[in-house]
Short mmCIF file of C-alpha atoms (C1' of nucleotides) in Angstrom, two decimals:
data_model
loop_
_atom_site.label_atom_id
_atom_site.label_comp_id
_atom_site.label_asym_id
_atom_site.label_seq_id
_atom_site.Cartn_x
_atom_site.Cartn_y
_atom_site.Cartn_z
CA MET A 1 0.00 0.00 0.00
CA SER A 2 1.19 3.48 -0.75
CA HIS A 3 1.40 6.00 2.02
CA PRO A 4 2.82 9.45 2.66
CA ALA A 5 6.18 9.65 4.42
CA LEU A 6 6.64 12.31 7.11
CA ALA A 7 9.54 13.52 9.15
CA VAL A 8 9.33 12.50 12.83
CA THR A 9 11.23 14.21 15.61
CA VAL A 10 11.42 13.96 19.37
CA ASP A 11 11.45 17.14 21.46
CA LEU A 12 12.25 17.36 25.15
CA VAL A 13 10.77 19.47 27.92
CA VAL A 14 13.59 19.13 30.46
CA LEU A 15 12.62 20.57 33.84
CA THR A 16 14.52 21.06 37.07
CA VAL A 17 14.22 23.12 40.24
CA ARG A 18 17.07 25.63 40.66
CA ALA A 19 17.13 28.29 43.35
CA ASP A 20 13.56 27.37 44.36
CA THR A 21 12.38 28.06 40.79
CA LEU A 22 10.98 25.65 38.24
CA SER A 23 13.33 25.91 35.26
CA VAL A 24 13.54 24.51 31.76
CA LEU A 25 16.55 23.63 29.65
CA LEU A 26 16.63 25.52 26.34
CA VAL A 27 19.10 25.44 23.46
CA GLU A 28 19.94 28.32 21.18
CA ARG A 29 19.38 27.25 17.61
CA GLY A 30 22.52 27.16 15.48
CA GLU A 31 20.66 26.59 12.21
CA GLU A 32 17.73 27.84 10.21
CA PRO A 33 14.87 28.02 10.74
CA PHE A 34 14.69 30.15 13.87
CA LEU A 35 18.49 30.60 13.92
CA GLY A 36 19.48 32.28 17.17
CA ARG A 37 16.14 31.66 18.86
CA TRP A 38 15.74 29.54 21.99
CA ALA A 39 14.05 26.18 21.57
CA LEU A 40 13.47 22.87 23.29
CA PRO A 41 16.20 20.32 22.60
CA GLY A 42 15.25 17.64 20.11
CA GLY A 43 15.97 16.08 16.77
CA PHE A 44 14.97 13.58 14.13
CA VAL A 45 14.12 9.99 14.96
CA ARG A 46 16.45 7.57 13.20
CA PRO A 47 15.08 4.85 10.92
CA ASP A 48 15.68 1.94 13.30
CA GLU A 49 15.33 3.67 16.63
CA ASP A 50 12.42 3.35 19.06
CA LEU A 51 10.89 6.58 20.34
CA PRO A 52 12.14 6.35 23.96
CA ALA A 53 15.62 5.54 22.60
CA ALA A 54 15.52 8.63 20.40
CA ALA A 55 14.50 10.74 23.39
CA GLU A 56 17.36 9.37 25.49
CA ARG A 57 19.84 9.91 22.69
CA GLU A 58 18.78 13.51 22.15
CA LEU A 59 18.92 14.12 25.89
CA ALA A 60 22.50 12.91 25.95
CA GLU A 61 23.59 14.60 22.71
CA GLU A 62 22.01 18.00 23.17
CA THR A 63 22.24 18.44 26.92
CA GLY A 64 24.98 16.14 28.23
CA LEU A 65 22.77 15.25 31.20
CA PRO A 66 23.57 11.81 32.71
CA ARG A 67 20.89 9.25 31.78
CA GLY A 68 20.41 7.44 35.04
CA LEU A 69 19.43 10.50 37.05
CA VAL A 70 16.75 11.76 34.67
CA HIS A 71 13.11 10.68 34.65
CA LEU A 72 11.73 10.47 31.12
CA GLU A 73 8.12 9.98 30.04
CA GLN A 74 6.17 10.64 26.88
CA LEU A 75 4.07 13.79 26.92
CA ALA A 76 2.13 14.05 23.64
CA SER A 77 2.58 14.37 19.89
CA TYR A 78 2.11 17.45 17.75
CA GLY A 79 1.76 17.45 13.99
CA ALA A 80 -0.04 20.57 12.76
CA PRO A 81 0.90 21.27 9.14
CA GLY A 82 3.07 24.36 9.13
CA ARG A 83 4.48 23.96 12.65
CA ASP A 84 7.86 23.58 10.93
CA PRO A 85 8.21 26.02 8.01
CA ARG A 86 10.51 23.69 6.05
CA GLN A 87 8.32 20.64 5.78
CA ARG A 88 5.73 18.51 7.49
CA VAL A 89 7.13 17.34 10.81
CA VAL A 90 5.36 15.32 13.48
CA THR A 91 7.06 15.58 16.85
CA VAL A 92 6.74 13.24 19.80
CA CYS A 93 7.36 15.33 22.89
CA TYR A 94 8.94 13.87 26.02
CA LEU A 95 8.98 15.26 29.52
CA ALA A 96 12.27 14.92 31.43
CA LEU A 97 12.70 15.74 35.11
CA ALA A 98 16.19 16.18 36.51
CA PRO A 99 17.84 17.24 39.76
CA ASP A 100 19.70 20.56 39.82
CA LEU A 101 22.78 19.52 37.85
CA PRO A 102 25.64 21.70 36.66
CA VAL A 103 24.91 23.74 33.54
CA PRO A 104 25.04 21.26 30.67
CA ARG A 105 27.10 21.71 27.54
CA ALA A 106 25.69 22.80 24.20
CA GLY A 107 25.01 20.02 21.73
CA THR A 108 25.90 19.45 18.15
CA ASP A 109 23.22 21.59 16.54
CA ALA A 110 23.00 24.18 19.30
CA ALA A 111 24.98 27.34 19.81
CA ASP A 112 24.31 27.38 23.54
CA ALA A 113 22.31 25.57 26.21
CA ARG A 114 20.99 27.10 29.45
CA TRP A 115 18.43 26.75 32.22
CA PHE A 116 15.63 29.36 32.21
CA PRO A 117 12.93 29.91 34.82
CA VAL A 118 9.79 28.68 33.08
CA ALA A 119 8.14 32.05 33.66
CA GLU A 120 10.83 33.67 31.48
CA ALA A 121 10.76 31.04 28.75
CA GLN A 122 8.59 32.63 26.09
CA GLY A 123 8.82 33.32 22.39
CA LEU A 124 10.44 29.97 21.68
CA ALA A 125 10.99 28.55 18.19
CA PHE A 126 8.30 26.49 16.42
CA ASP A 127 5.32 25.69 18.66
CA HIS A 128 7.60 25.10 21.63
CA ASP A 129 5.78 27.60 23.87
CA HIS A 130 2.84 25.25 23.62
CA LEU A 131 4.82 22.07 24.29
CA LEU A 132 6.46 23.71 27.30
CA ALA A 133 3.11 24.76 28.74
CA ASP A 134 1.79 21.22 28.34
CA GLY A 135 4.89 19.79 29.99
CA VAL A 136 4.68 22.14 32.97
CA GLU A 137 1.03 21.33 33.44
CA ARG A 138 1.77 17.60 33.33
CA ALA A 139 4.53 17.97 35.91
CA ARG A 140 2.27 20.00 38.21
CA SER A 141 -0.52 17.47 38.17
CA LYS A 142 1.73 14.42 38.45
CA LEU A 143 3.26 15.70 41.68
CA GLU A 144 -0.12 15.21 43.30
CA TYR A 145 -0.63 11.52 42.81
CA SER A 146 2.84 10.17 41.95
CA PRO A 147 6.21 10.21 43.71
CA LEU A 148 7.68 12.10 40.76
CA ALA A 149 8.86 15.05 42.82
CA THR A 150 11.80 12.88 43.87
CA ALA A 151 13.04 13.05 40.26
CA PHE A 152 13.89 16.70 40.97
CA CYS A 153 16.01 15.72 43.96
CA PRO A 154 19.50 14.19 44.19
CA PRO A 155 19.63 10.48 45.11
CA GLU A 156 19.56 11.33 48.81
CA PHE A 157 17.51 14.26 50.03
CA THR A 158 15.74 15.70 53.07
CA VAL A 159 12.02 16.25 53.55
CA ALA A 160 12.61 20.00 53.43
CA GLU A 161 14.32 19.72 50.03
CA LEU A 162 11.41 17.68 48.74
CA ARG A 163 8.99 20.28 50.09
CA LYS A 164 10.85 23.05 48.25
CA VAL A 165 10.31 21.11 45.04
CA TYR A 166 6.56 21.05 45.61
CA GLU A 167 6.52 24.73 46.52
CA ALA A 168 8.51 25.69 43.41
CA VAL A 169 6.49 23.60 40.98
CA TRP A 170 3.11 24.54 42.42
CA GLY A 171 4.00 28.10 43.33
CA THR A 172 2.41 27.70 46.77
CA GLY A 173 3.61 27.59 50.35
CA LEU A 174 3.20 24.38 52.35
CA ASP A 175 3.19 23.81 56.09
CA PRO A 176 6.53 22.09 56.83
CA ARG A 177 5.11 20.06 59.71
CA ASN A 178 2.06 18.65 57.97
CA PHE A 179 4.09 18.08 54.81
CA HIS A 180 6.59 16.05 56.78
CA ARG A 181 3.88 13.86 58.23
CA LYS A 182 2.19 13.34 54.88
CA VAL A 183 5.21 12.31 52.84
CA THR A 184 6.74 10.09 55.53
CA GLY A 185 3.32 8.50 56.02
CA ALA A 186 2.63 7.72 52.33
CA ALA A 187 3.58 4.05 51.90
CA GLY A 188 6.54 3.46 49.58
CA PHE A 189 7.21 7.14 48.88
CA LEU A 190 10.39 7.58 50.92
CA ASP A 191 13.03 5.11 52.10
CA PRO A 192 14.98 6.31 55.15
CA THR A 193 18.74 5.92 54.79
CA GLY A 194 19.43 6.32 58.50
CA ALA A 195 21.89 9.13 57.79
CA THR A 196 21.34 12.79 58.62
CA THR A 197 22.63 16.10 57.35
CA THR A 198 22.90 19.62 58.68
CA ARG A 199 23.44 21.40 55.37
CA ASP A 200 20.69 23.94 56.08
CA GLY A 201 21.62 24.69 59.68
CA GLY A 202 19.45 23.83 62.65
CA ARG A 203 18.68 20.34 63.81
CA PRO A 204 20.05 17.60 61.52
CA ALA A 205 17.52 16.33 58.97
CA ALA A 206 17.05 12.68 58.11
CA LEU A 207 18.09 11.66 54.60
CA PHE A 208 15.79 9.63 52.34
CA ARG A 209 15.93 7.87 48.98
CA ARG A 210 12.95 7.51 46.67
CA GLY A 211 10.85 4.49 47.60
CA PRO A 212 9.27 1.84 45.37
CA ALA A 213 5.77 3.35 45.13
CA THR A 214 4.49 4.41 41.71
CA THR A 215 1.35 6.15 42.96
CA LEU A 216 0.73 8.06 46.18
CA HIS A 217 -1.90 6.89 48.66
CA PRO A 218 -3.28 9.24 49.73
CA PRO A 219 -2.34 11.87 47.12
CA LEU A 220 -0.79 15.22 48.04
CA LEU A 221 -3.20 17.90 47.00
CA ARG A 222 -2.35 21.41 45.86
CA MET B 1 19.01 19.18 6.35
CA SER B 2 18.46 15.60 5.40
CA HIS B 3 16.24 13.45 7.52
CA PRO B 4 14.60 10.03 7.41
CA ALA B 5 10.95 9.88 6.35
CA LEU B 6 8.62 7.59 8.28
CA ALA B 7 5.03 6.50 7.85
CA VAL B 8 2.68 8.01 10.44
CA THR B 9 -0.72 6.57 11.31
CA VAL B 10 -3.46 7.30 13.79
CA ASP B 11 -5.12 4.43 15.65
CA LEU B 12 -8.26 4.67 17.72
CA VAL B 13 -9.26 3.01 20.98
CA VAL B 14 -13.03 3.54 20.77
CA LEU B 15 -14.77 2.61 24.02
CA THR B 16 -18.40 2.46 25.03
CA VAL B 17 -20.51 0.86 27.75
CA ARG B 18 -22.97 -1.72 26.40
CA ALA B 19 -25.05 -4.00 28.61
CA ASP B 20 -23.13 -2.76 31.68
CA THR B 21 -19.85 -3.86 30.09
CA LEU B 22 -16.93 -1.74 28.93
CA SER B 23 -16.56 -2.54 25.22
CA VAL B 24 -14.18 -1.63 22.42
CA LEU B 25 -14.82 -1.19 18.73
CA LEU B 26 -12.67 -3.50 16.59
CA VAL B 27 -12.43 -3.93 12.83
CA GLU B 28 -11.59 -7.14 11.03
CA ARG B 29 -8.66 -6.54 8.74
CA GLY B 30 -9.40 -6.91 5.03
CA GLU B 31 -5.76 -6.66 3.96
CA GLU B 32 -2.34 -8.02 4.75
CA PRO B 33 -0.67 -7.96 7.14
CA PHE B 34 -2.85 -9.64 9.76
CA LEU B 35 -5.61 -10.29 7.21
CA GLY B 36 -8.69 -11.58 9.02
CA ARG B 37 -7.44 -10.53 12.48
CA TRP B 38 -9.23 -8.01 14.67
CA ALA B 39 -7.56 -4.65 15.10
CA LEU B 40 -8.14 -1.11 16.30
CA PRO B 41 -9.49 1.18 13.57
CA GLY B 42 -6.92 3.56 12.13
CA GLY B 43 -5.03 4.65 9.04
CA PHE B 44 -2.33 6.81 7.57
CA VAL B 45 -2.11 10.51 8.27
CA ARG B 46 -2.41 12.56 5.09
CA PRO B 47 0.31 15.03 4.08
CA ASP B 48 -1.62 18.18 4.97
CA GLU B 49 -3.78 16.93 7.78
CA ASP B 50 -3.40 17.73 11.46
CA LEU B 51 -3.37 14.78 13.87
CA PRO B 52 -6.76 15.43 15.51
CA ALA B 53 -8.26 15.85 12.03
CA ALA B 54 -6.83 12.51 10.95
CA ALA B 55 -8.30 10.87 14.03
CA GLU B 56 -11.73 12.35 13.34
CA ARG B 57 -11.58 11.31 9.71
CA GLU B 58 -10.65 7.73 10.55
CA LEU B 59 -13.37 7.61 13.16
CA ALA B 60 -15.92 8.63 10.54
CA GLU B 61 -14.54 6.47 7.74
CA GLU B 62 -13.91 3.25 9.63
CA THR B 63 -16.70 3.29 12.15
CA GLY B 64 -19.45 5.58 10.87
CA LEU B 65 -19.88 7.00 14.37
CA PRO B 66 -21.32 10.54 14.44
CA ARG B 67 -18.64 13.10 15.31
CA GLY B 68 -20.48 15.35 17.69
CA LEU B 69 -21.31 12.65 20.21
CA VAL B 70 -17.82 11.23 20.57
CA HIS B 71 -15.15 12.49 22.94
CA LEU B 72 -11.69 12.31 21.38
CA GLU B 73 -8.33 12.83 23.07
CA GLN B 74 -4.78 11.86 22.31
CA LEU B 75 -3.47 8.87 24.21
CA ALA B 76 0.17 8.28 23.27
CA SER B 77 2.47 7.46 20.37
CA TYR B 78 4.12 4.14 19.60
CA GLY B 79 7.00 3.67 17.20
CA ALA B 80 8.97 0.54 17.99
CA PRO B 81 10.79 -0.68 14.89
CA GLY B 82 9.08 -3.88 13.77
CA ARG B 83 5.65 -3.10 15.20
CA ASP B 84 4.44 -3.12 11.59
CA PRO B 85 6.11 -5.95 9.62
CA ARG B 86 5.96 -4.02 6.32
CA GLN B 87 7.89 -0.92 7.26
CA ARG B 88 8.66 1.55 9.99
CA VAL B 89 5.39 3.07 11.20
CA VAL B 90 4.90 5.52 14.05
CA THR B 91 1.31 5.60 15.27
CA VAL B 92 -0.38 8.33 17.25
CA CYS B 93 -3.09 6.63 19.28
CA TYR B 94 -6.33 8.42 20.19
CA LEU B 95 -8.87 7.50 22.82
CA ALA B 96 -12.53 7.90 21.82
CA LEU B 97 -15.45 7.56 24.22
CA ALA B 98 -18.94 7.11 22.82
CA PRO B 99 -22.44 6.42 24.12
CA ASP B 100 -23.99 3.05 23.30
CA LEU B 101 -24.75 3.65 19.64
CA PRO B 102 -26.11 1.17 17.09
CA VAL B 103 -23.51 -1.23 15.67
CA PRO B 104 -21.46 0.82 13.23
CA ARG B 105 -20.78 -0.15 9.63
CA ALA B 106 -17.51 -1.60 8.41
CA GLY B 107 -15.16 0.88 6.79
CA THR B 108 -13.25 0.91 3.55
CA ASP B 109 -10.33 -1.26 4.59
CA ALA B 110 -12.25 -3.44 7.01
CA ALA B 111 -14.19 -6.65 6.41
CA ASP B 112 -16.33 -6.13 9.51
CA ALA B 113 -16.65 -3.87 12.56
CA ARG B 114 -18.05 -4.88 15.96
CA TRP B 115 -18.13 -4.04 19.64
CA PHE B 116 -16.27 -6.48 21.92
CA PRO B 117 -16.19 -6.52 25.71
CA VAL B 118 -12.67 -5.36 26.52
CA ALA B 119 -12.07 -8.55 28.53
CA GLU B 120 -12.56 -10.58 25.34
CA ALA B 121 -10.47 -8.34 23.10
CA GLN B 122 -7.13 -10.14 22.96
CA GLY B 123 -4.77 -11.33 20.27
CA LEU B 124 -5.24 -8.19 18.20
CA ALA B 125 -3.13 -7.28 15.18
CA PHE B 126 0.14 -5.32 15.52
CA ASP B 127 0.75 -4.07 19.09
CA HIS B 128 -2.91 -3.22 19.52
CA ASP B 129 -3.33 -5.29 22.69
CA HIS B 130 -0.91 -2.85 24.24
CA LEU B 131 -2.62 0.27 22.92
CA LEU B 132 -5.98 -1.04 24.11
CA ALA B 133 -4.64 -1.71 27.61
CA ASP B 134 -3.23 1.82 27.76
CA GLY B 135 -6.54 3.28 26.58
CA VAL B 136 -8.57 1.37 29.15
CA GLU B 137 -6.23 2.42 31.92
CA ARG B 138 -6.48 6.07 30.82
CA ALA B 139 -10.27 5.90 30.78
CA ARG B 140 -10.36 4.31 34.24
CA SER B 141 -8.20 6.95 35.81
CA LYS B 142 -9.84 9.90 34.05
CA LEU B 143 -13.25 8.99 35.43
CA GLU B 144 -11.91 9.87 38.86
CA TYR B 145 -11.01 13.47 38.35
CA SER B 146 -12.83 14.50 35.17
CA PRO B 147 -16.46 14.52 34.08
CA LEU B 148 -15.57 12.18 31.22
CA ALA B 149 -18.02 9.47 32.23
CA THR B 150 -20.74 11.62 30.64
CA ALA B 151 -19.14 10.89 27.26
CA PHE B 152 -20.43 7.32 27.65
CA CYS B 153 -23.99 8.59 28.15
CA PRO B 154 -26.55 9.94 25.69
CA PRO B 155 -27.07 13.73 25.75
CA GLU B 156 -29.66 13.39 28.53
CA PHE B 157 -29.18 10.77 31.21
CA THR B 158 -30.08 9.85 34.77
CA VAL B 159 -27.80 9.57 37.77
CA ALA B 160 -28.34 5.79 37.77
CA GLU B 161 -27.20 5.53 34.15
CA LEU B 162 -24.10 7.52 35.00
CA ARG B 163 -23.46 5.26 37.97
CA LYS B 164 -23.65 2.17 35.76
CA VAL B 165 -20.93 3.69 33.61
CA TYR B 166 -18.65 4.03 36.60
CA GLU B 167 -19.45 0.51 37.75
CA ALA B 168 -18.78 -0.96 34.30
CA VAL B 169 -15.52 0.89 33.72
CA TRP B 170 -14.13 0.35 37.20
CA GLY B 171 -15.59 -3.11 37.70
CA THR B 172 -16.82 -2.18 41.18
CA GLY B 173 -20.16 -1.65 42.87
CA LEU B 174 -21.07 1.81 44.13
CA ASP B 175 -23.64 2.88 46.71
CA PRO B 176 -26.45 4.48 44.68
CA ARG B 177 -27.33 6.95 47.43
CA ASN B 178 -23.88 8.28 48.15
CA PHE B 179 -23.09 8.33 44.44
CA HIS B 180 -26.15 10.46 43.82
CA ARG B 181 -25.12 12.97 46.44
CA LYS B 182 -21.55 13.14 45.18
CA VAL B 183 -22.24 13.73 41.51
CA THR B 184 -25.08 16.17 42.05
CA GLY B 185 -22.89 18.01 44.53
CA ALA B 186 -19.81 18.34 42.30
CA ALA B 187 -19.97 21.86 40.84
CA GLY B 188 -20.43 21.96 37.07
CA PHE B 189 -20.61 18.20 36.62
CA LEU B 190 -24.34 17.86 35.91
CA ASP B 191 -26.90 20.33 34.57
CA PRO B 192 -30.48 19.45 35.54
CA THR B 193 -32.90 19.59 32.62
CA GLY B 194 -36.01 19.66 34.81
CA ALA B 195 -37.45 16.66 32.97
CA THR B 196 -37.81 13.17 34.41
CA THR B 197 -38.03 9.67 33.03
CA THR B 198 -39.31 6.32 34.25
CA ARG B 199 -37.50 4.11 31.79
CA ASP B 200 -36.16 1.84 34.51
CA GLY B 201 -39.38 1.51 36.51
CA GLY B 202 -39.87 2.85 40.02
CA ARG B 203 -39.90 6.51 40.93
CA PRO B 204 -39.15 8.84 38.00
CA ALA B 205 -35.50 9.90 37.79
CA ALA B 206 -34.38 13.44 37.02
CA LEU B 207 -32.63 13.92 33.68
CA PHE B 208 -29.30 15.74 33.40
CA ARG B 209 -26.97 17.00 30.72
CA ARG B 210 -23.21 17.22 31.11
CA GLY B 211 -22.19 20.45 32.80
CA PRO B 212 -19.36 22.86 32.00
CA ALA B 213 -16.77 21.50 34.47
CA THR B 214 -13.53 20.08 33.10
CA THR B 215 -12.26 18.70 36.39
CA LEU B 216 -14.16 17.29 39.34
CA HIS B 217 -13.93 18.88 42.79
CA PRO B 218 -13.83 16.79 44.79
CA PRO B 219 -12.80 13.78 42.66
CA LEU B 220 -14.75 10.52 42.70
CA LEU B 221 -12.40 7.86 43.97
CA ARG B 222 -12.38 4.18 43.02
"C1'" DA C 1 -51.32 -2.45 48.52
"C1'" DC C 2 -46.88 -3.72 46.99
"C1'" DA C 3 -42.59 -3.69 44.41
"C1'" DA C 4 -39.08 -1.04 42.55
"C1'" DA C 5 -36.18 2.54 41.89
"C1'" DA C 6 -35.08 7.65 43.28
"C1'" DG C 7 -33.55 10.54 46.47
"C1'" DT C 8 -32.70 12.59 51.64
"C1'" DG C 9 -31.18 12.54 56.61
"C1'" DT C 10 -28.28 10.99 60.13
"C1'" DT C 11 -24.39 9.31 62.36
"C1'" DA C 12 -19.88 7.44 63.35
"C1'" DG C 13 -15.20 7.19 61.98
"C1'" DG C 14 -11.24 8.90 59.65
"C1'" DA C 15 -8.40 12.41 57.35
"C1'" DA C 16 -6.70 17.24 56.84
"C1'" DT C 17 -5.56 21.58 59.00
"C1'" DA C 18 -3.70 24.73 62.31
"C1'" DC C 19 -0.63 25.34 65.59
"C1'" DA C 20 1.52 24.43 70.33
"C1'" DC C 21 5.36 22.25 71.57
"C1'" DC C 22 9.76 19.67 71.93
"C1'" DC C 23 14.47 18.21 69.73
"C1'" DA C 24 19.26 18.66 68.05
"C1'" DT C 25 22.58 21.19 66.18
"C1'" DG C 26 25.95 25.64 65.35
"C1'" DG C 27 27.64 29.83 66.98
"C1'" DC D 1 22.14 30.53 75.82
"C1'" DC D 2 20.02 31.63 71.71
"C1'" DA D 3 18.86 31.11 66.83
"C1'" DT D 4 17.60 27.90 63.36
"C1'" DG D 5 15.49 24.52 61.22
"C1'" DG D 6 13.62 19.34 62.15
"C1'" DG D 7 10.07 16.77 63.81
"C1'" DT D 8 5.80 15.21 67.04
"C1'" DG D 9 1.26 15.78 69.54
"C1'" DT D 10 -3.27 17.28 69.55
"C1'" DA D 11 -7.70 19.53 69.00
"C1'" DT D 12 -10.91 21.10 65.73
"C1'" DT D 13 -13.01 20.77 61.46
"C1'" DC D 14 -14.35 18.62 57.42
"C1'" DC D 15 -15.31 14.67 54.47
"C1'" DT D 16 -16.94 10.05 53.70
"C1'" DA D 17 -19.15 5.56 54.09
"C1'" DA D 18 -22.87 3.15 55.86
"C1'" DC D 19 -27.49 2.73 56.14
"C1'" DA D 20 -32.31 3.94 57.89
"C1'" DC D 21 -35.83 6.25 55.90
"C1'" DT D 22 -39.03 8.82 52.73
"C1'" DT D 23 -40.79 9.74 47.89
"C1'" DT D 24 -42.97 8.61 43.51
"C1'" DT D 25 -44.09 5.92 40.13
"C1'" DG D 26 -46.19 1.14 37.69
"C1'" DT D 27 -49.00 -2.88 38.28
#
DNA sequence: ACAAAAGTGTTAGGAATACACCCATGG
DNA sequence: CCATGGGTGTATTCCTAACACTTTTGT
């Protein structure tokens, strides 16, 4: 059977929390179209490559972020004719959540790569404003009923650090005492390591790793 | 820039509730590969067609279901090499929810089209078992926090009919009295029409239309 | 009158909030 | 000893599940 052939790309909404602010990784385009404009990292899917593999490859190539520390999930696909001025392109967008890692290097096709507070990330190339908004909304809602907030934290973290993630992503303040009770009470959310830290001053805080749970019972509500 | 060209399709997980059973619309393939096997309806995206438009077109062509009554949302994309034995195909899968409409006609590429209880829909062509499972899981979870269950109902419906939708999709029993209070209490979920019906015997039940809400506060939990 | 389904009232138990209070460290 | 943040106890308030009860029809 005959069929039309289309170009397929993966794009990445890579989020982190830096300085108590939800931030997104953008690359400065080194090619036309949109040369010099900021955009989400991404690129073409190769002929024999599965979609998650393409997303992981682009994450490594364009951002230099280490694979193991980054949570990656599919967000949605976008294929409006005209979204790329060169040709018809369907993009499969992935959402990546990372801890606050050192500024990554620019990739092959990018002139520069930097973290931006999501509130300042506007006027992006293509329809990337739209993809970013969808990714932020997904992240916000998934914090409620999944243990995904731990993806923004280093492998070992304190309850207060986890709370700052929620406050940054949701843009709200949370009661530290009730938050502590909730997250330590949700089965499978946090695994105590037994160690403590005093990096924020005051009484030492217990350190946790992410637990085995995939959903939160009960959920944490905004 | 050079790039690989891939075939892109849309596939549809079309669900309804028939005889208190969650059911899926399948088509019998009239072509190779998988000739004679049951599959999800779907087809190639045209060169100048947006993805939602392709989904709506395939829904009309392959199932004959009327557009206005069917809720349509994107589910996910699947592109593993080898998922179509002919060539590399990336599919964008849509979830469609419909009221219990008369058995639709077979489409152009299909030998037959029928509703199957989802529990009996196994051994489908391609990776469609997987897409179906993902669609069912999405429908189950969206009933909790969105007013989507109304998409399974005709334009005017009773609280008991809505409850049967929840019971069929979740596979659980619900207390009719508490359910009534919850759904009529959730702001924007149901709009009373003022009319009543006695189609199930007993005291006449009030008729409702779906309200303007997009999320349920508070959610209905499984 | 009775059966059947719709819809309301009531109550007991459990979760969320607000906040008082205590704990463990550094300076 | 005091400041700082970590963590626990507790009372009040709200929500929910369970279920007794009333309403309105058809036969």
